[in-house]
Amino acid sequence: MEKNLFQKLPKVDILMKSEKLEEISKKMSYHNYYQAVKDGIEFFRNKIKNREITDFTEDEVISKIKEISGIKSRPNLRRVINGTGTIIHTNLGRSILNEKITEDLGEILLNYSNLEYDLETGSRGSRYSHIEKLICDITGAEGALIVNNNAAAVILCLNEFANGKNTIVSRGELVEIGGSFRIPEIMKLAGTTLKEVGTTNKTHVFDYEDNIDEETAVLLKVHTSNFKIIGFTEEADKKDIAELGKKYEILTMEDLGSGVLVDFSKYGLPKEPTIQESIKSGIDIVTVSGDKLLGGPQCGIILGKKPLIERLKKNQYLRAFRVNKITISILENIFQYYKDEREAIKEIPILNMITEEKGKVLERAEKLSAILKERNIENSIIETESKIGGGSMPEETVESYAICFTGDAVLLEKRFRGNDIPVIGRIKNDHFILDAKTLREKDFEEITGAAERIFL
Ligand SMILES: *Cc1c(COP(=O)(O)O)cnc(C)c1O
């Protein structure tokens, strides 16, 4: 019996020519296709060996091969559906972009570009020139420079301006950001010596002033993005730090973390310090992330006085931190939107989500809930809290609505995550939920399909 079954297993070379597999064979490389067919046959060989089956058909083998090739041909980095309710989710790729931006990006990737070519003179140009003026117009800065991320921005600036000298920072601002960005370690790397001043909860301007000596090169202020000290607290105002810097002719710098260009308090959200305010305060150099509240690509943006930016352009670290054309293309689009705040909120997906009214989120939740019910999948809508994320507004949650499924929450979480396009939700009060704040209507078909495969 068993021997017959082994003999019944199709041969690799014959199966590879099967008409039934023609379609997938065209989509895959020869190597991956060969491997998928071999693995499919092997799967059944093992089943026979372990006496798990008493018979099988060729169609079953073929369908297994199709399943394996689906897995083999999908990239490791792939799209997921964010039902966590955290808008800027560092593990899920931080900010997302709109279609127009990807079209412009495609144009740059599929063709040669003027990345470092000056079209006026026909000679070598600078990759940094394409967006500097635009960024300056929007932020009010005199000069701007883009690097790979904000961590690189801070290292570059401290290395240029404080290498071999001291940098003064408040004890309450020695932060660690996710992914192990730690201010004291970053400073060491940049070659500057950290001089802590003040206390954890209170630092006054005189604390900075009392500690200035001939070794002091930079007064650094760091935005405590991802934590809050509450109660009896005080921090030095950036305006006062800027003035102190001028008085002693010492450079002042602020690591603002999330770069916000929109005043969120206008939209009923907590106030985050904006880039424009930092520039206006008179601080010499400001650094921000591109893919947090700004809603752009991963990058670090350095803003400040023109001669200082020119100095940074000559620092050797810049060669290691330089941005690619992908970043420049996306960032140009993003800053174009910021010329008009309404446009920015409409076109930058994360700004759109952040400012979206609760009623709209409920509408979306109701729509998905109804589609699921139509397909006999039990669910209800619950009120929940979403988060902005991205190391900003750590204490604040935004009211939202979620689809709540019935059934073993741990198992459901795992099965939705295992979907071909993984659906990532969270568990709340022993229920698996998908937060409508971060779900988009274009995800509904996939979510429903996943739910059908899981429940029915
Ligand atoms: C997020 C953050 C950083 C790190 O920025 P990346 O762009 O992720 O490198 C540095 N400083 C502060 C204050 C931050 O919030």
CSV table of N, CA, C and O and ligand atoms in Angstrom, one decimal, residues 94 148-152 154 175 177-178 181 183 222-226 255-258 287-292 298-300 390-392, ligand 1:
chain,number,residue,atom,x,y,z
A,94,ARG,N,6.6,53.6,10.7
A,94,ARG,CA,6.3,55.0,11.0
A,94,ARG,C,5.3,55.6,10.0
A,94,ARG,O,4.3,55.0,9.8
A,148,ASN,N,20.5,61.1,7.1
A,148,ASN,CA,19.7,59.9,7.1
A,148,ASN,C,18.6,59.7,8.1
A,148,ASN,O,17.6,59.1,7.9
A,149,ASN,N,18.9,60.3,9.3
A,149,ASN,CA,17.8,60.3,10.4
A,149,ASN,C,18.2,61.4,11.4
A,149,ASN,O,19.3,61.9,11.3
A,150,ASN,N,17.4,61.5,12.4
A,150,ASN,CA,17.7,62.6,13.4
A,150,ASN,C,18.9,62.2,14.2
A,150,ASN,O,19.7,63.1,14.7
A,151,ALA,N,19.1,60.9,14.5
A,151,ALA,CA,20.3,60.5,15.2
A,151,ALA,C,21.5,61.0,14.5
A,151,ALA,O,22.4,61.5,15.1
A,152,ALA,N,21.6,60.8,13.2
A,152,ALA,CA,22.7,61.2,12.4
A,152,ALA,C,22.9,62.8,12.5
A,152,ALA,O,24.0,63.3,12.6
A,154,VAL,N,22.0,64.8,14.9
A,154,VAL,CA,22.6,65.2,16.2
A,154,VAL,C,24.1,64.9,16.3
A,154,VAL,O,24.9,65.8,16.7
A,175,VAL,N,17.7,61.9,27.4
A,175,VAL,CA,16.7,60.9,27.0
A,175,VAL,C,17.3,59.7,26.3
A,175,VAL,O,18.4,59.7,25.8
A,177,ILE,N,15.7,57.2,23.3
A,177,ILE,CA,14.6,57.0,22.4
A,177,ILE,C,14.6,55.6,21.9
A,177,ILE,O,15.7,55.0,21.9
A,178,GLY,N,13.5,55.0,21.6
A,178,GLY,CA,13.4,53.6,21.1
A,178,GLY,C,14.5,53.3,20.0
A,178,GLY,O,14.8,54.2,19.2
A,181,PHE,N,18.7,55.2,20.9
A,181,PHE,CA,19.3,56.5,20.8
A,181,PHE,C,19.4,57.1,22.2
A,181,PHE,O,18.4,57.4,22.8
A,183,ILE,N,21.2,60.1,24.5
A,183,ILE,CA,21.9,61.3,24.4
A,183,ILE,C,23.4,61.2,24.9
A,183,ILE,O,24.3,61.6,24.2
A,222,VAL,N,17.1,69.2,24.6
A,222,VAL,CA,16.5,68.0,24.0
A,222,VAL,C,15.0,67.9,24.3
A,222,VAL,O,14.7,68.0,25.5
A,223,HIS,N,14.2,67.7,23.3
A,223,HIS,CA,12.8,67.5,23.6
A,223,HIS,C,12.5,66.2,24.2
A,223,HIS,O,12.9,65.1,23.6
A,224,THR,N,11.9,66.1,25.3
A,224,THR,CA,11.7,64.8,26.0
A,224,THR,C,10.5,64.2,25.3
A,224,THR,O,9.4,64.1,25.9
A,225,SER,N,10.7,63.7,24.1
A,225,SER,CA,9.6,63.2,23.2
A,225,SER,C,8.7,62.1,23.9
A,225,SER,O,7.5,62.2,23.9
A,226,ASN,N,9.4,61.1,24.4
A,226,ASN,CA,8.6,59.9,24.8
A,226,ASN,C,8.3,59.7,26.2
A,226,ASN,O,7.9,58.7,26.7
A,255,ASP,N,17.5,69.5,19.9
A,255,ASP,CA,17.1,68.3,19.3
A,255,ASP,C,15.6,68.2,19.6
A,255,ASP,O,15.1,67.8,20.7
A,256,LEU,N,14.8,68.6,18.6
A,256,LEU,CA,13.3,68.7,18.7
A,256,LEU,C,12.6,67.3,18.6
A,256,LEU,O,11.4,67.2,18.9
A,257,GLY,N,13.3,66.3,18.1
A,257,GLY,CA,12.7,65.0,18.0
A,257,GLY,C,11.7,65.0,16.8
A,257,GLY,O,12.1,65.1,15.7
A,258,SER,N,10.5,64.9,17.2
A,258,SER,CA,9.4,64.9,16.1
A,258,SER,C,9.3,66.3,15.6
A,258,SER,O,9.2,67.2,16.3
A,287,THR,N,17.3,70.3,15.1
A,287,THR,CA,17.3,69.0,14.4
A,287,THR,C,16.0,68.3,14.6
A,287,THR,O,15.4,68.3,15.8
A,288,VAL,N,15.4,67.7,13.6
A,288,VAL,CA,14.1,66.9,13.7
A,288,VAL,C,14.2,65.7,12.9
A,288,VAL,O,15.0,65.5,12.0
A,289,SER,N,13.2,64.8,13.1
A,289,SER,CA,13.0,63.5,12.3
A,289,SER,C,12.1,63.8,11.2
A,289,SER,O,11.2,64.6,11.3
A,290,GLY,N,12.3,63.1,10.1
A,290,GLY,CA,11.4,63.3,8.9
A,290,GLY,C,10.2,62.5,9.0
A,290,GLY,O,9.1,62.8,8.4
A,291,ASP,N,10.3,61.3,9.7
A,291,ASP,CA,9.2,60.4,9.6
A,291,ASP,C,8.3,60.2,10.8
A,291,ASP,O,7.7,59.2,11.0
A,292,LYS,N,8.4,61.2,11.7
A,292,LYS,CA,7.5,61.2,12.8
A,292,LYS,C,6.3,62.1,12.5
A,292,LYS,O,5.7,61.9,11.5
A,298,GLN,N,12.0,58.6,6.2
A,298,GLN,CA,13.0,58.5,7.2
A,298,GLN,C,14.1,59.5,6.8
A,298,GLN,O,14.7,59.3,5.8
A,299,CYS,N,14.4,60.4,7.7
A,299,CYS,CA,15.5,61.3,7.5
A,299,CYS,C,15.7,62.2,8.7
A,299,CYS,O,14.8,62.2,9.6
A,300,GLY,N,16.8,62.9,8.7
A,300,GLY,CA,16.9,63.9,9.8
A,300,GLY,C,17.1,65.3,9.1
A,300,GLY,O,17.7,65.4,8.0
A,390,GLY,N,5.2,57.4,17.7
A,390,GLY,CA,6.4,58.0,17.1
A,390,GLY,C,7.2,58.8,18.1
A,390,GLY,O,7.8,59.8,17.8
A,391,GLY,N,7.1,58.4,19.4
A,391,GLY,CA,7.8,59.2,20.4
A,391,GLY,C,7.3,60.6,20.6
A,391,GLY,O,8.0,61.5,20.8
A,392,SER,N,6.0,60.7,20.4
A,392,SER,CA,5.4,62.0,20.6
A,392,SER,C,4.1,61.9,21.5
A,392,SER,O,3.5,60.9,21.4
B,1,LIG,C1,13.0,60.3,17.7
B,1,LIG,C2,14.0,61.1,18.3
B,1,LIG,C3,15.4,61.0,17.9
B,1,LIG,C4,15.8,60.0,16.9
B,1,LIG,O1,15.3,60.3,15.6
B,1,LIG,P1,15.5,59.2,14.4
B,1,LIG,O2,15.0,60.0,13.2
B,1,LIG,O3,14.7,58.1,14.8
B,1,LIG,O4,16.9,58.9,14.3
B,1,LIG,C5,16.3,61.8,18.5
B,1,LIG,N1,15.9,62.7,19.4
B,1,LIG,C6,14.6,62.8,19.8
B,1,LIG,C7,14.3,63.9,20.9
B,1,LIG,C8,13.7,62.1,19.3
B,1,LIG,O5,12.4,62.2,19.6
